[in-house]
Amino acid sequence: MPAFPNLKHEDTLRLIFAGFTVLLVAVSMAFFSMDIAVIATLLCIFVLGSLFIMHYHRETAKENVTLLKNFQDLQFLQSQLNLRKPLPYLTGWSASPALASRLYSLIEENKPSYILELGSGVSTIVMAYAIEKAGTGRLVSIDHDEQYAQKTRDELKRHRLEKYASVIHAPLIETISNGTSQPWYDLSGLNGLANIDLLIVDGPPRKTCVDARLPAFEQLSGRLAPGCVVVIDDSDRLDEKNSLMAWSKSSDSQRNEDISCEKGISIRYFN
C-alpha cells in the first residue's frame, strides 16, 4: 500500500505538525541538552507513528467497503447470468464487478439495439450474456491490440456467445482531437457506425497518451441514437477529467450519474 495516496486535508495538517516536530528535534540537538533532544525525538516518533496508524486504518476500512461492494456485484451477476463457463477474473485491468453489473442492468432495462464498446474484455462476455437473455441487441467491441481482441473472441466462443457479439481489431492511428493529433482507434473497418444506443468508453489505455479517451466524444457524439447512454469507465482517474467534461457539456446530455466504486464509473444519459 502506498504511504500517502490521496492525502486528505487532515493528513496534510498532521504532516505539517510532524514537520515542526522534526524541526524541534533538530533545534533541540543544536541548542539544548541531549535529554531534551531525546524527548523531542520520542515525540516525533509518536506523532509519525500515529499518523501512519490512522492512515492504515482508514485505507483498510476503504478496502473492506470496496470488497463488500465487489462481492455484492458478483453475487448479482451470478444470480442473473446463465453462465456456461466461469467468467475470466474481474480484477486488475479487467472490468470491475461494479462496471459489469451496471452494464448488465443497462441492457436489461433499456434493451439497446446497437452497443459499441471501446476496449474488449470480460465486460464483452457479460454484455453478450445480457443480450442473449434480453433477446435483442448486438454488441460490437473494438480493441487496438489484436492479441487481446483474439483472446476475447476465444472467450466468446468458449461461452457460445459469438452470435451476440463481435470483436474488431482497430489499430491506433493519429487522430485530430481538440485541435491536436493523438493516437486513437481506426474506425475505417467498421461499417454503418451510427445509431449507437449504448456506448462504453473503456479504451484506449491511458499509457498510449495523455487524455487517451478524449477523442471518443469528437469521433462518436454525432453517431449516437436518440436516448443513447454513454458509460465512461475509470472516471476517478485524473486522465479522464477532460473526457468527462466534453461529454457533460454536450447540449444533448439530459442527466449524469456518477457511481462511487473501485475505479469510478460515470454514466451520461442523452435525449
XYZ file of N, CA and C in Angstrom:
813
model
N 0.848 -1.187 0.000
C 0.000 0.000 0.000
C 0.888 1.243 0.000
N 0.639 2.251 -0.864
C 1.450 3.455 -0.863
C 1.345 4.156 0.471
N 2.400 4.886 0.828
C 2.455 5.522 2.143
C 1.405 6.616 2.286
N 1.265 7.487 1.264
C 0.342 8.607 1.378
C -0.464 8.813 0.097
N -1.285 7.842 -0.326
C -2.101 8.092 -1.520
C -3.302 8.949 -1.183
N -3.610 9.942 -2.034
C -4.816 10.754 -1.895
C -4.957 11.345 -0.487
N -3.931 12.076 -0.062
C -3.971 12.640 1.276
C -5.145 13.603 1.436
N -5.829 13.481 2.559
C -6.926 14.381 2.854
C -6.378 15.601 3.595
N -7.254 16.583 3.782
C -6.834 17.829 4.420
C -6.263 17.588 5.809
N -6.915 16.710 6.585
C -6.424 16.456 7.948
C -5.058 15.784 7.931
N -4.799 14.960 6.899
C -3.479 14.342 6.787
C -2.413 15.397 6.546
N -2.744 16.380 5.723
C -1.792 17.463 5.450
C -1.442 18.195 6.734
N -2.436 18.468 7.582
C -2.185 19.135 8.859
C -1.282 18.281 9.749
N -1.504 16.970 9.736
C -0.660 16.095 10.549
C 0.779 16.102 10.042
N 0.933 16.119 8.732
C 2.284 16.153 8.178
C 3.000 17.452 8.544
N 2.259 18.554 8.492
C 2.857 19.833 8.890
C 3.296 19.774 10.349
N 2.436 19.194 11.191
C 2.780 19.071 12.605
C 4.007 18.188 12.787
N 4.050 17.096 12.023
C 5.213 16.213 12.098
C 6.479 16.929 11.650
N 6.335 17.777 10.635
C 7.497 18.541 10.164
C 8.011 19.481 11.236
N 7.092 20.132 11.951
C 7.510 21.002 13.047
C 8.192 20.198 14.155
N 7.722 18.967 14.354
C 8.338 18.111 15.373
C 9.781 17.767 14.992
N 9.975 17.433 13.717
C 11.332 17.154 13.246
C 12.217 18.384 13.420
N 11.658 19.557 13.106
C 12.413 20.796 13.290
C 12.756 21.017 14.759
N 11.799 20.656 15.638
C 12.036 20.775 17.072
C 13.198 19.895 17.511
N 13.254 18.673 16.964
C 14.357 17.770 17.280
C 15.688 18.379 16.855
N 15.727 18.922 15.660
C 16.967 19.497 15.153
C 17.417 20.678 15.997
N 16.462 21.552 16.370
C 16.809 22.714 17.197
C 17.262 22.280 18.580
N 16.591 21.271 19.126
C 16.946 20.782 20.458
C 18.361 20.223 20.473
N 18.712 19.483 19.443
C 20.037 18.894 19.381
C 21.114 19.946 19.176
N 20.720 21.057 18.504
C 21.716 22.090 18.221
C 21.909 23.050 19.382
N 20.841 23.337 20.145
C 20.932 24.408 21.136
C 20.671 23.970 22.578
N 20.145 22.784 22.786
C 19.799 22.384 24.142
C 20.501 21.084 24.506
N 20.096 20.519 25.641
C 20.766 19.317 26.149
C 20.312 18.081 25.381
N 21.081 17.001 25.550
C 20.745 15.748 24.893
C 19.430 15.182 25.411
N 19.129 15.408 26.681
C 17.865 14.908 27.238
C 16.666 15.501 26.504
N 16.722 16.805 26.254
C 15.632 17.461 25.540
C 15.539 16.922 24.110
N 16.696 16.673 23.495
C 16.713 16.135 22.134
C 16.085 14.748 22.085
N 16.357 13.915 23.117
C 15.782 12.569 23.169
C 14.260 12.644 23.309
N 13.790 13.549 24.184
C 12.344 13.713 24.369
C 11.684 14.167 23.067
N 12.316 15.111 22.399
C 11.771 15.600 21.124
C 11.750 14.492 20.076
N 12.785 13.636 20.085
C 12.844 12.523 19.131
C 11.713 11.541 19.383
N 11.487 11.212 20.668
C 10.401 10.292 21.007
C 9.043 10.873 20.616
N 8.892 12.190 20.814
C 7.646 12.842 20.420
C 7.443 12.753 18.909
N 8.515 12.943 18.178
C 8.444 12.860 16.715
C 8.029 11.458 16.280
N 8.632 10.436 16.889
C 8.294 9.053 16.563
C 6.831 8.765 16.875
N 6.352 9.288 17.990
C 4.961 9.069 18.388
C 4.000 9.704 17.382
N 4.288 10.939 16.984
C 3.409 11.649 16.053
C 3.373 10.946 14.702
N 4.549 10.604 14.182
C 4.602 9.945 12.880
C 3.949 8.561 12.934
N 4.174 7.829 14.037
C 3.549 6.523 14.193
C 2.036 6.616 14.215
N 1.524 7.623 14.933
C 0.069 7.825 14.998
C -0.506 8.141 13.623
N 0.244 8.952 12.849
C -0.209 9.308 11.505
C -0.327 8.074 10.624
N 0.687 7.217 10.645
C 0.668 6.016 9.826
C -0.442 5.062 10.261
N -0.655 4.930 11.557
C -1.694 4.026 12.050
C -3.080 4.507 11.625
N -3.342 5.808 11.770
C -4.643 6.351 11.366
C -4.862 6.182 9.867
N -3.801 6.438 9.102
C -3.912 6.288 7.655
C -4.166 4.822 7.283
N -3.466 3.909 7.930
C -3.640 2.476 7.647
C -5.063 2.030 7.927
N -5.614 2.462 9.062
C -6.975 2.048 9.415
C -7.994 2.633 8.439
N -7.784 3.887 8.009
C -8.716 4.480 7.062
C -8.680 3.754 5.722
N -7.464 3.436 5.233
C -7.337 2.733 3.956
C -7.888 1.313 4.048
N -7.680 0.660 5.199
C -8.203 -0.693 5.386
C -9.732 -0.689 5.370
N -10.328 0.300 6.040
C -11.784 0.413 6.040
C -12.305 0.647 4.625
N -11.598 1.484 3.848
C -11.997 1.758 2.475
C -11.914 0.488 1.626
N -10.844 -0.281 1.806
C -10.681 -1.527 1.048
C -11.765 -2.537 1.407
N -12.141 -2.585 2.687
C -13.192 -3.517 3.112
C -14.536 -3.169 2.460
N -14.828 -1.869 2.366
C -16.066 -1.439 1.706
C -16.047 -1.828 0.231
N -14.888 -1.627 -0.422
C -14.760 -1.992 -1.840
C -14.951 -3.490 -2.032
N -14.353 -4.290 -1.163
C -14.506 -5.746 -1.256
C -15.960 -6.163 -1.088
N -16.660 -5.523 -0.164
C -18.069 -5.849 0.062
C -18.908 -5.495 -1.171
N -18.648 -4.314 -1.750
C -19.381 -3.909 -2.955
C -19.110 -4.882 -4.098
N -17.824 -5.261 -4.275
C -17.478 -6.202 -5.338
C -18.183 -7.543 -5.144
N -18.232 -7.998 -3.900
C -18.895 -9.262 -3.595
C -20.383 -9.195 -3.940
N -21.025 -8.079 -3.592
C -22.449 -7.927 -3.889
C -22.693 -7.894 -5.396
N -21.823 -7.183 -6.125
C -21.978 -7.119 -7.579
C -21.761 -8.484 -8.219
N -20.778 -9.242 -7.731
C -20.533 -10.579 -8.267
C -21.696 -11.516 -7.964
N -22.256 -11.390 -6.768
C -23.437 -12.189 -6.426
C -24.600 -11.881 -7.364
N -24.773 -10.594 -7.654
C -25.852 -10.182 -8.556
C -25.654 -10.791 -9.940
N -24.426 -10.689 -10.472
C -24.146 -11.254 -11.790
C -24.377 -12.768 -11.807
N -23.918 -13.421 -10.757
C -24.080 -14.874 -10.675
C -25.555 -15.262 -10.679
N -26.383 -14.446 -10.041
C -27.813 -14.766 -9.966
C -28.548 -14.473 -11.268
N -28.004 -13.561 -12.097
C -28.705 -13.133 -13.294
C -28.244 -13.831 -14.564
N -26.955 -14.168 -14.642
C -26.406 -14.727 -15.871
C -26.478 -16.249 -15.869
N -26.874 -16.775 -16.984
C -26.901 -18.230 -17.146
C -25.528 -18.661 -17.674
N -24.528 -18.647 -16.804
C -23.141 -18.881 -17.214
C -22.918 -20.329 -17.636
N -22.340 -20.500 -18.812
C -21.991 -21.839 -19.280
C -20.567 -22.221 -18.879
N -19.749 -21.202 -18.650
C -18.370 -21.386 -18.199
C -18.057 -20.288 -17.183
N -17.040 -20.490 -16.339
C -16.661 -19.410 -15.418
C -16.182 -18.177 -16.182
N -16.519 -17.011 -15.663
C -16.030 -15.780 -16.265
C -14.538 -15.609 -15.977
N -13.814 -14.934 -16.858
C -12.440 -14.545 -16.505
C -12.479 -13.653 -15.267
N -11.367 -13.574 -14.563
C -11.324 -12.792 -13.331
C -11.587 -11.309 -13.607
N -12.419 -10.717 -12.774
C -12.718 -9.286 -12.885
C -11.798 -8.512 -11.949
N -10.522 -8.518 -12.267
C -9.513 -7.864 -11.436
C -8.529 -7.129 -12.331
N -7.682 -6.302 -11.700
C -6.618 -5.623 -12.431
C -7.176 -4.720 -13.519
N -6.674 -4.938 -14.756
C -7.097 -4.115 -15.886
C -8.472 -4.509 -16.413
N -9.001 -5.650 -15.966
C -10.312 -6.086 -16.435
C -11.412 -5.182 -15.887
N -12.591 -5.337 -16.431
C -13.735 -4.584 -15.917
C -13.961 -4.923 -14.454
N -14.323 -3.937 -13.686
C -14.624 -4.171 -12.274
C -15.984 -4.840 -12.149
N -16.242 -5.537 -11.044
C -17.584 -6.097 -10.835
C -18.675 -5.038 -10.905
N -18.366 -3.823 -10.428
C -19.352 -2.731 -10.470
C -19.712 -2.377 -11.904
N -18.700 -2.287 -12.780
C -18.969 -1.968 -14.186
C -19.749 -3.096 -14.854
N -19.339 -4.325 -14.622
C -20.007 -5.467 -15.248
C -21.476 -5.537 -14.849
N -21.771 -5.364 -13.573
C -23.155 -5.447 -13.118
C -23.992 -4.273 -13.637
N -23.354 -3.089 -13.731
C -24.098 -1.915 -14.235
C -24.411 -2.078 -15.717
N -23.471 -2.603 -16.483
C -23.711 -2.818 -17.913
C -24.820 -3.832 -18.127
N -24.807 -4.887 -17.321
C -25.890 -5.868 -17.416
C -27.242 -5.205 -17.163
N -27.312 -4.383 -16.125
C -28.578 -3.733 -15.768
C -29.048 -2.784 -16.862
N -28.118 -2.044 -17.468
C -28.495 -1.109 -18.533
C -29.081 -1.853 -19.732
N -28.507 -2.995 -20.068
C -29.030 -3.778 -21.198
C -30.378 -4.381 -20.846
N -30.510 -4.855 -19.618
C -31.782 -5.445 -19.186
C -32.893 -4.397 -19.183
N -32.573 -3.185 -18.733
C -33.594 -2.144 -18.602
C -33.943 -1.496 -19.942
N -32.904 -1.199 -20.765
C -33.118 -0.399 -21.973
C -33.204 -1.214 -23.256
N -32.694 -2.447 -23.219
C -32.681 -3.312 -24.407
C -32.162 -2.573 -25.651
N -30.930 -2.085 -25.605
C -30.382 -1.362 -26.757
C -30.199 -2.266 -27.972
N -30.413 -1.695 -29.157
C -30.253 -2.471 -30.387
C -28.798 -2.563 -30.811
N -28.072 -1.452 -30.668
C -26.682 -1.412 -31.114
C -25.802 -0.903 -29.975
N -24.856 -1.740 -29.561
C -23.933 -1.402 -28.481
C -22.525 -1.349 -29.051
N -21.807 -0.270 -28.763
C -20.408 -0.151 -29.177
C -19.539 -0.036 -27.934
N -18.530 -0.897 -27.856
C -17.625 -0.914 -26.708
C -16.206 -0.604 -27.176
N -15.589 0.382 -26.538
C -14.195 0.725 -26.822
C -13.308 0.020 -25.799
N -12.660 -1.063 -26.223
C -11.847 -1.859 -25.313
C -12.580 -3.119 -24.905
N -12.150 -4.275 -25.448
C -12.853 -5.533 -25.165
C -12.307 -6.204 -23.909
N -13.034 -7.237 -23.454
C -12.597 -7.977 -22.271
C -13.752 -8.700 -21.608
N -13.677 -8.821 -20.288
C -14.717 -9.533 -19.542
C -16.075 -8.856 -19.717
N -16.070 -7.528 -19.789
C -17.327 -6.802 -19.972
C -18.024 -7.234 -21.260
N -17.252 -7.584 -22.289
C -17.825 -8.052 -23.553
C -18.618 -9.335 -23.327
N -18.059 -10.234 -22.531
C -18.728 -11.516 -22.245
C -20.007 -11.283 -21.454
N -19.926 -10.423 -20.443
C -21.092 -10.138 -19.604
C -22.214 -9.528 -20.438
N -21.873 -8.564 -21.289
C -22.903 -7.925 -22.111
C -23.496 -8.897 -23.122
N -22.675 -9.789 -23.661
C -23.202 -10.783 -24.597
C -24.220 -11.692 -23.904
N -23.938 -12.082 -22.673
C -24.907 -12.867 -21.902
C -26.193 -12.061 -21.675
N -26.027 -10.758 -21.379
C -27.196 -9.912 -21.138
C -28.048 -9.786 -22.395
N -27.397 -9.657 -23.553
C -28.126 -9.572 -24.818
C -28.867 -10.882 -25.087
N -28.192 -11.999 -24.827
C -28.842 -13.298 -25.016
C -30.103 -13.396 -24.168
N -30.006 -12.954 -22.937
C -31.158 -13.037 -22.036
C -32.259 -12.066 -22.448
N -31.851 -10.855 -22.906
C -32.839 -9.857 -23.310
C -33.544 -10.241 -24.598
N -32.887 -11.055 -25.415
C -33.491 -11.500 -26.653
C -33.397 -10.512 -27.800
N -32.633 -9.434 -27.605
C -32.467 -8.436 -28.657
C -31.164 -7.685 -28.443
N -30.628 -7.147 -29.552
C -29.418 -6.339 -29.447
C -28.214 -6.988 -30.094
N -27.228 -6.155 -30.399
C -25.982 -6.612 -30.993
C -24.846 -5.765 -30.450
N -23.753 -6.425 -30.045
C -22.599 -5.751 -29.469
C -21.419 -5.829 -30.424
N -20.796 -4.680 -30.678
C -19.533 -4.616 -31.407
C -18.493 -4.028 -30.459
N -17.438 -4.785 -30.228
C -16.361 -4.335 -29.350
C -15.104 -4.150 -30.183
N -14.424 -3.014 -30.029
C -13.198 -2.784 -30.787
C -12.016 -2.743 -29.827
N -10.885 -3.224 -30.316
C -9.679 -3.278 -29.494
C -8.463 -2.959 -30.349
N -7.535 -2.176 -29.804
C -6.341 -1.806 -30.573
C -5.304 -2.925 -30.593
N -5.440 -3.867 -29.663
C -4.472 -4.954 -29.527
C -5.061 -6.230 -30.143
N -4.470 -6.690 -31.238
C -5.007 -7.862 -31.940
C -4.986 -9.104 -31.068
N -3.919 -9.281 -30.276
C -3.835 -10.461 -29.405
C -4.946 -10.447 -28.363
N -5.183 -9.287 -27.780
C -6.234 -9.192 -26.771
C -7.612 -9.346 -27.411
N -7.763 -8.800 -28.615
C -9.032 -8.962 -29.328
C -9.316 -10.440 -29.589
N -8.275 -11.174 -29.996
C -8.445 -12.602 -30.252
C -8.766 -13.354 -28.969
N -8.162 -12.937 -27.887
C -8.448 -13.566 -26.589
C -9.923 -13.410 -26.229
N -10.467 -12.218 -26.481
C -11.892 -12.002 -26.201
C -12.762 -12.825 -27.146
N -12.363 -12.919 -28.418
C -13.108 -13.769 -29.366
C -13.137 -15.215 -28.890
N -11.988 -15.678 -28.402
C -11.914 -17.057 -27.902
C -12.846 -17.266 -26.716
N -12.936 -16.250 -25.852
C -13.831 -16.354 -24.697
C -15.289 -16.378 -25.149
N -15.625 -15.557 -26.129
C -16.995 -15.574 -26.663
C -17.338 -16.948 -27.216
N -16.389 -17.540 -27.921
C -16.615 -18.875 -28.481
C -16.755 -19.908 -27.376
N -15.921 -19.785 -26.345
C -15.965 -20.741 -25.233
C -17.317 -20.696 -24.525
N -17.900 -19.497 -24.456
C -19.209 -19.327 -23.806
C -20.373 -19.474 -24.793
N -20.063 -19.747 -26.068
C -21.059 -19.892 -27.128
C -21.923 -18.626 -27.265
N -21.228 -17.497 -27.403
C -21.903 -16.206 -27.480
C -21.543 -15.436 -28.752
N -20.952 -16.123 -29.734
C -20.449 -15.419 -30.927
C -21.550 -14.687 -31.692
N -22.773 -15.189 -31.654
C -23.820 -14.562 -32.456
C -24.374 -13.282 -31.810
N -23.956 -13.021 -30.568
C -24.433 -11.818 -29.881
C -23.402 -10.693 -29.863
N -22.141 -11.023 -30.099
C -21.086 -10.012 -30.012
C -19.960 -10.347 -30.975
N -19.314 -9.317 -31.482
C -18.140 -9.494 -32.326
C -17.057 -8.530 -31.866
N -15.815 -8.927 -32.058
C -14.666 -8.117 -31.647
C -13.867 -7.762 -32.895
N -13.645 -6.472 -33.090
C -12.940 -5.986 -34.279
C -11.620 -5.349 -33.864
N -10.563 -5.725 -34.568
C -9.259 -5.110 -34.331
C -9.231 -3.742 -34.996
N -9.025 -2.690 -34.207
C -8.956 -1.317 -34.713
C -7.655 -0.694 -34.205
N -6.576 -0.785 -34.976
C -5.291 -0.240 -34.516
C -5.368 1.264 -34.279
N -4.480 1.759 -33.458
C -4.454 3.186 -33.157
C -3.754 3.940 -34.282
N -4.385 5.006 -34.749
C -3.797 5.866 -35.766
C -3.862 7.315 -35.270
N -3.058 8.187 -35.845
C -3.077 9.588 -35.448
C -4.427 10.199 -35.805
N -5.074 10.788 -34.793
C -6.414 11.346 -34.944
C -6.429 12.754 -34.365
N -7.061 13.682 -35.064
C -7.159 15.050 -34.558
C -8.237 15.115 -33.486
N -7.845 15.569 -32.309
C -8.783 15.709 -31.199
C -8.458 16.989 -30.438
N -9.459 17.820 -30.265
C -9.288 19.071 -29.524
C -8.156 19.918 -30.114
N -8.022 19.853 -31.434
C -7.026 20.660 -32.122
C -5.628 20.076 -32.160
N -5.427 18.892 -31.558
C -4.109 18.261 -31.561
C -4.217 16.833 -32.089
N -3.072 16.289 -32.492
C -3.041 14.927 -33.030
C -2.633 13.947 -31.935
N -3.371 12.845 -31.826
C -3.034 11.818 -30.853
C -3.541 10.463 -31.335
N -2.968 9.368 -30.837
C -3.408 8.041 -31.296
C -4.796 7.687 -30.784
N -5.614 7.175 -31.705
C -6.960 6.700 -31.346
C -7.363 5.649 -32.362
N -8.480 5.000 -32.128
C -8.903 3.869 -32.950
C -9.126 4.246 -34.422
N -8.714 3.352 -35.304
C -9.014 3.462 -36.727
C -10.390 2.843 -36.964
N -11.370 3.679 -37.255
C -12.754 3.218 -37.397
C -13.103 2.839 -38.828
N -12.118 2.858 -39.724
C -12.415 2.596 -41.134
C -12.926 1.174 -41.365
N -12.634 0.245 -40.468
C -13.075 -1.136 -40.637
C -14.473 -1.405 -40.124
N -15.122 -0.383 -39.571
C -16.480 -0.557 -39.045
C -17.482 0.018 -40.036
N -18.343 -0.813 -40.533
C -19.366 -0.382 -41.485
C -20.640 0.028 -40.754
N -21.251 1.099 -41.222
C -22.537 1.521 -40.670
C -22.461 1.917 -39.214
N -21.406 2.640 -38.860
C -21.238 3.046 -37.464
C -22.138 4.245 -37.178
N -23.357 3.963 -36.764
C -24.340 5.016 -36.482
C -25.438 4.445 -35.597
N -26.236 5.360 -35.048
C -27.375 4.973 -34.201
C -26.934 4.070 -33.049
N -25.910 4.514 -32.335
C -25.403 3.763 -31.180
C -26.339 4.002 -30.002
N -26.897 2.935 -29.450
C -27.815 3.052 -28.316
C -27.097 3.016 -26.969
N -25.989 2.297 -26.923
C -25.211 2.194 -25.689
C -23.734 2.221 -26.073
N -22.997 3.195 -25.532
C -21.575 3.344 -25.826
C -20.783 3.181 -24.535
N -19.790 2.296 -24.554
C -18.928 2.076 -23.391
C -17.529 2.568 -23.743
N -17.062 3.587 -23.037
C -15.734 4.158 -23.264
C -14.789 3.585 -22.213
N -14.047 2.553 -22.611
C -13.120 1.881 -21.688
C -11.770 1.653 -22.373
N -11.419 2.495 -23.304
C -10.174 2.406 -24.038
C -10.061 3.619 -24.939
N -8.851 3.848 -25.474
C -7.605 3.081 -25.308
C -7.038 3.228 -23.891
N -6.045 2.393 -23.541
C -5.428 2.517 -22.218
C -4.685 3.836 -22.081
N -4.602 4.352 -20.862
C -4.013 5.668 -20.647
C -2.523 5.715 -20.961
N -1.857 4.552 -21.032
C -0.429 4.550 -21.326
C -0.137 4.995 -22.754
N -1.161 5.016 -23.618
C -0.922 5.397 -25.006
C -0.601 6.887 -25.129
N -1.282 7.725 -24.345
C -1.013 9.170 -24.360
C -1.875 9.843 -23.298
N -1.630 11.127 -23.077
C -2.465 11.898 -22.160
C -3.849 12.079 -22.777
N -4.880 12.018 -21.954
C -6.261 12.139 -22.429
C -6.550 11.140 -23.549
N -6.148 9.888 -23.323
C -6.262 8.861 -24.371
C -7.692 8.648 -24.839
N -8.678 8.913 -23.975
C -10.072 8.624 -24.327
C -10.872 9.855 -24.737
N -10.210 10.998 -24.768
C -10.901 12.234 -25.131
C -11.457 12.213 -26.551
N -10.757 11.639 -27.560
C -11.293 11.665 -28.928
C -12.649 10.977 -29.092
N -13.030 10.128 -28.147
C -14.312 9.421 -28.281
C -15.464 10.400 -28.458
N -15.417 11.529 -27.770
C -16.513 12.493 -27.872
C -16.601 13.069 -29.283
N -15.473 13.568 -29.806
C -15.491 14.184 -31.132
C -15.809 13.171 -32.231
N -15.314 11.943 -32.079
C -15.473 10.947 -33.128
C -16.833 10.261 -33.119
N -17.473 10.192 -31.952
C -18.683 9.365 -31.838
C -19.937 10.110 -31.397
N -19.813 11.313 -30.865
C -21.002 12.001 -30.342
C -22.042 12.251 -31.425
N -21.602 12.389 -32.683
C -22.547 12.598 -33.772
C -23.155 11.319 -34.307
N -22.755 10.170 -33.753
C -23.263 8.885 -34.251
C -24.168 8.195 -33.232
N -24.581 8.931 -32.215
C -25.423 8.349 -31.170
C -26.887 8.388 -31.569
N -27.603 7.357 -31.189
C -29.043 7.319 -31.420
C -29.751 8.173 -30.371
N -30.944 8.651 -30.658
C -31.719 9.367 -29.632
C -31.888 8.487 -28.390
N -31.687 9.087 -27.217
C -31.816 8.341 -25.968
C -30.632 7.464 -25.645
N -29.497 7.722 -26.315
C -28.299 6.906 -26.084
C -27.780 7.068 -24.651
N -27.151 6.015 -24.157
C -26.489 6.037 -22.849
C -24.997 5.824 -23.079
N -24.176 6.694 -22.473
C -22.727 6.603 -22.590
C -22.145 6.272 -21.219
N -21.375 5.192 -21.158
C -20.747 4.753 -19.908
C -19.243 4.978 -20.015
N -18.689 5.744 -19.084
C -17.261 6.058 -19.078
C -16.640 5.393 -17.859
N -15.762 4.428 -18.107
C -15.116 3.713 -17.002
C -13.893 4.482 -16.521
N -13.408 4.123 -15.328
C -12.209 4.731 -14.727
C -12.379 6.237 -14.551
N -13.585 6.679 -14.247
C -13.862 8.116 -14.205
C -13.188 8.833 -13.041
N -12.674 8.087 -12.067
C -11.982 8.727 -10.948
C -10.558 9.136 -11.293
N -10.036 8.643 -12.418
C -8.669 8.994 -12.801
C -8.591 10.428 -13.292
N -7.494 11.095 -12.960
C -7.304 12.465 -13.415
C -7.284 12.539 -14.936
N -6.784 11.480 -15.589
C -6.689 11.461 -17.054
C -8.057 11.566 -17.724
N -9.108 11.199 -17.011
C -10.432 11.154 -17.635
C -11.235 12.433 -17.432
N -10.698 13.405 -16.706
C -11.476 14.606 -16.387
C -11.863 15.394 -17.632
N -10.916 15.567 -18.568
C -11.236 16.303 -19.793
C -12.278 15.566 -20.622
N -12.174 14.234 -20.651
C -13.157 13.438 -21.375
C -14.540 13.600 -20.758
N -14.603 13.550 -19.435
C -15.886 13.707 -18.741
C -16.488 15.080 -19.001
N -15.639 16.116 -18.998
C -16.124 17.479 -19.241
C -16.695 17.611 -20.647
N -16.037 16.956 -21.625
C -16.516 17.027 -23.007
C -17.908 16.426 -23.125
N -18.127 15.255 -22.526
C -19.442 14.613 -22.593
C -20.484 15.405 -21.800
N -20.073 15.976 -20.670
C -21.024 16.691 -19.807
C -21.508 17.981 -20.450
N -20.644 18.625 -21.258
C -21.005 19.905 -21.865
C -21.894 19.754 -23.090
N -22.084 18.539 -23.543
C -22.926 18.338 -24.718
C -24.348 18.822 -24.438
N -24.900 19.555 -25.390
C -26.244 20.111 -25.203
C -27.319 19.032 -25.174
N -26.970 17.843 -25.669
C -27.945 16.750 -25.701
C -27.947 15.920 -24.418
N -27.000 16.192 -23.534
C -26.898 15.413 -22.301
C -28.039 15.784 -21.366
N -28.820 14.783 -20.995
C -30.001 15.030 -20.164
C -29.655 14.990 -18.675
N -28.940 13.957 -18.264
C -28.543 13.851 -16.857
C -27.312 12.962 -16.733
N -26.628 13.124 -15.606
C -25.412 12.367 -15.340
C -25.598 11.520 -14.087
N -24.918 10.394 -14.080
C -24.912 9.522 -12.895
C -23.477 9.082 -12.642
N -22.967 9.402 -11.469
C -21.609 9.018 -11.094
C -21.670 7.958 -10.003
N -21.020 6.822 -10.267
C -21.059 5.690 -9.346
C -19.719 5.595 -8.621
N -19.782 5.629 -7.310
C -18.575 5.510 -6.495
C -18.204 4.037 -6.348
N -17.051 3.675 -6.886
C -16.586 2.295 -6.796
C -15.067 2.306 -6.924
N -14.499 1.149 -7.136
C -13.041 1.000 -7.130
C -12.349 1.950 -8.105
N -12.856 2.059 -9.334
C -12.232 2.898 -10.356
C -13.079 4.104 -10.743
N -14.327 4.092 -10.340
C -15.234 5.169 -10.712
C -15.905 4.892 -12.046
N -17.211 5.118 -12.104
C -17.988 4.955 -13.337
C -18.867 6.186 -13.495
N -18.878 6.749 -14.690
C -19.727 7.896 -14.969
C -20.650 7.539 -16.129
N -21.942 7.803 -15.965
C -22.928 7.461 -16.980
C -23.634 8.743 -17.444
N -23.696 8.923 -18.763
C -24.346 10.085 -19.348
C -25.579 9.609 -20.130
N -26.724 10.174 -19.762
C -27.979 9.833 -20.430
C -28.335 10.973 -21.383
N -28.578 10.634 -22.653
C -28.837 11.651 -23.668
C -30.315 11.662 -24.076
N -30.726 12.818 -24.584
C -32.107 12.975 -25.048
C -32.353 12.165 -26.319
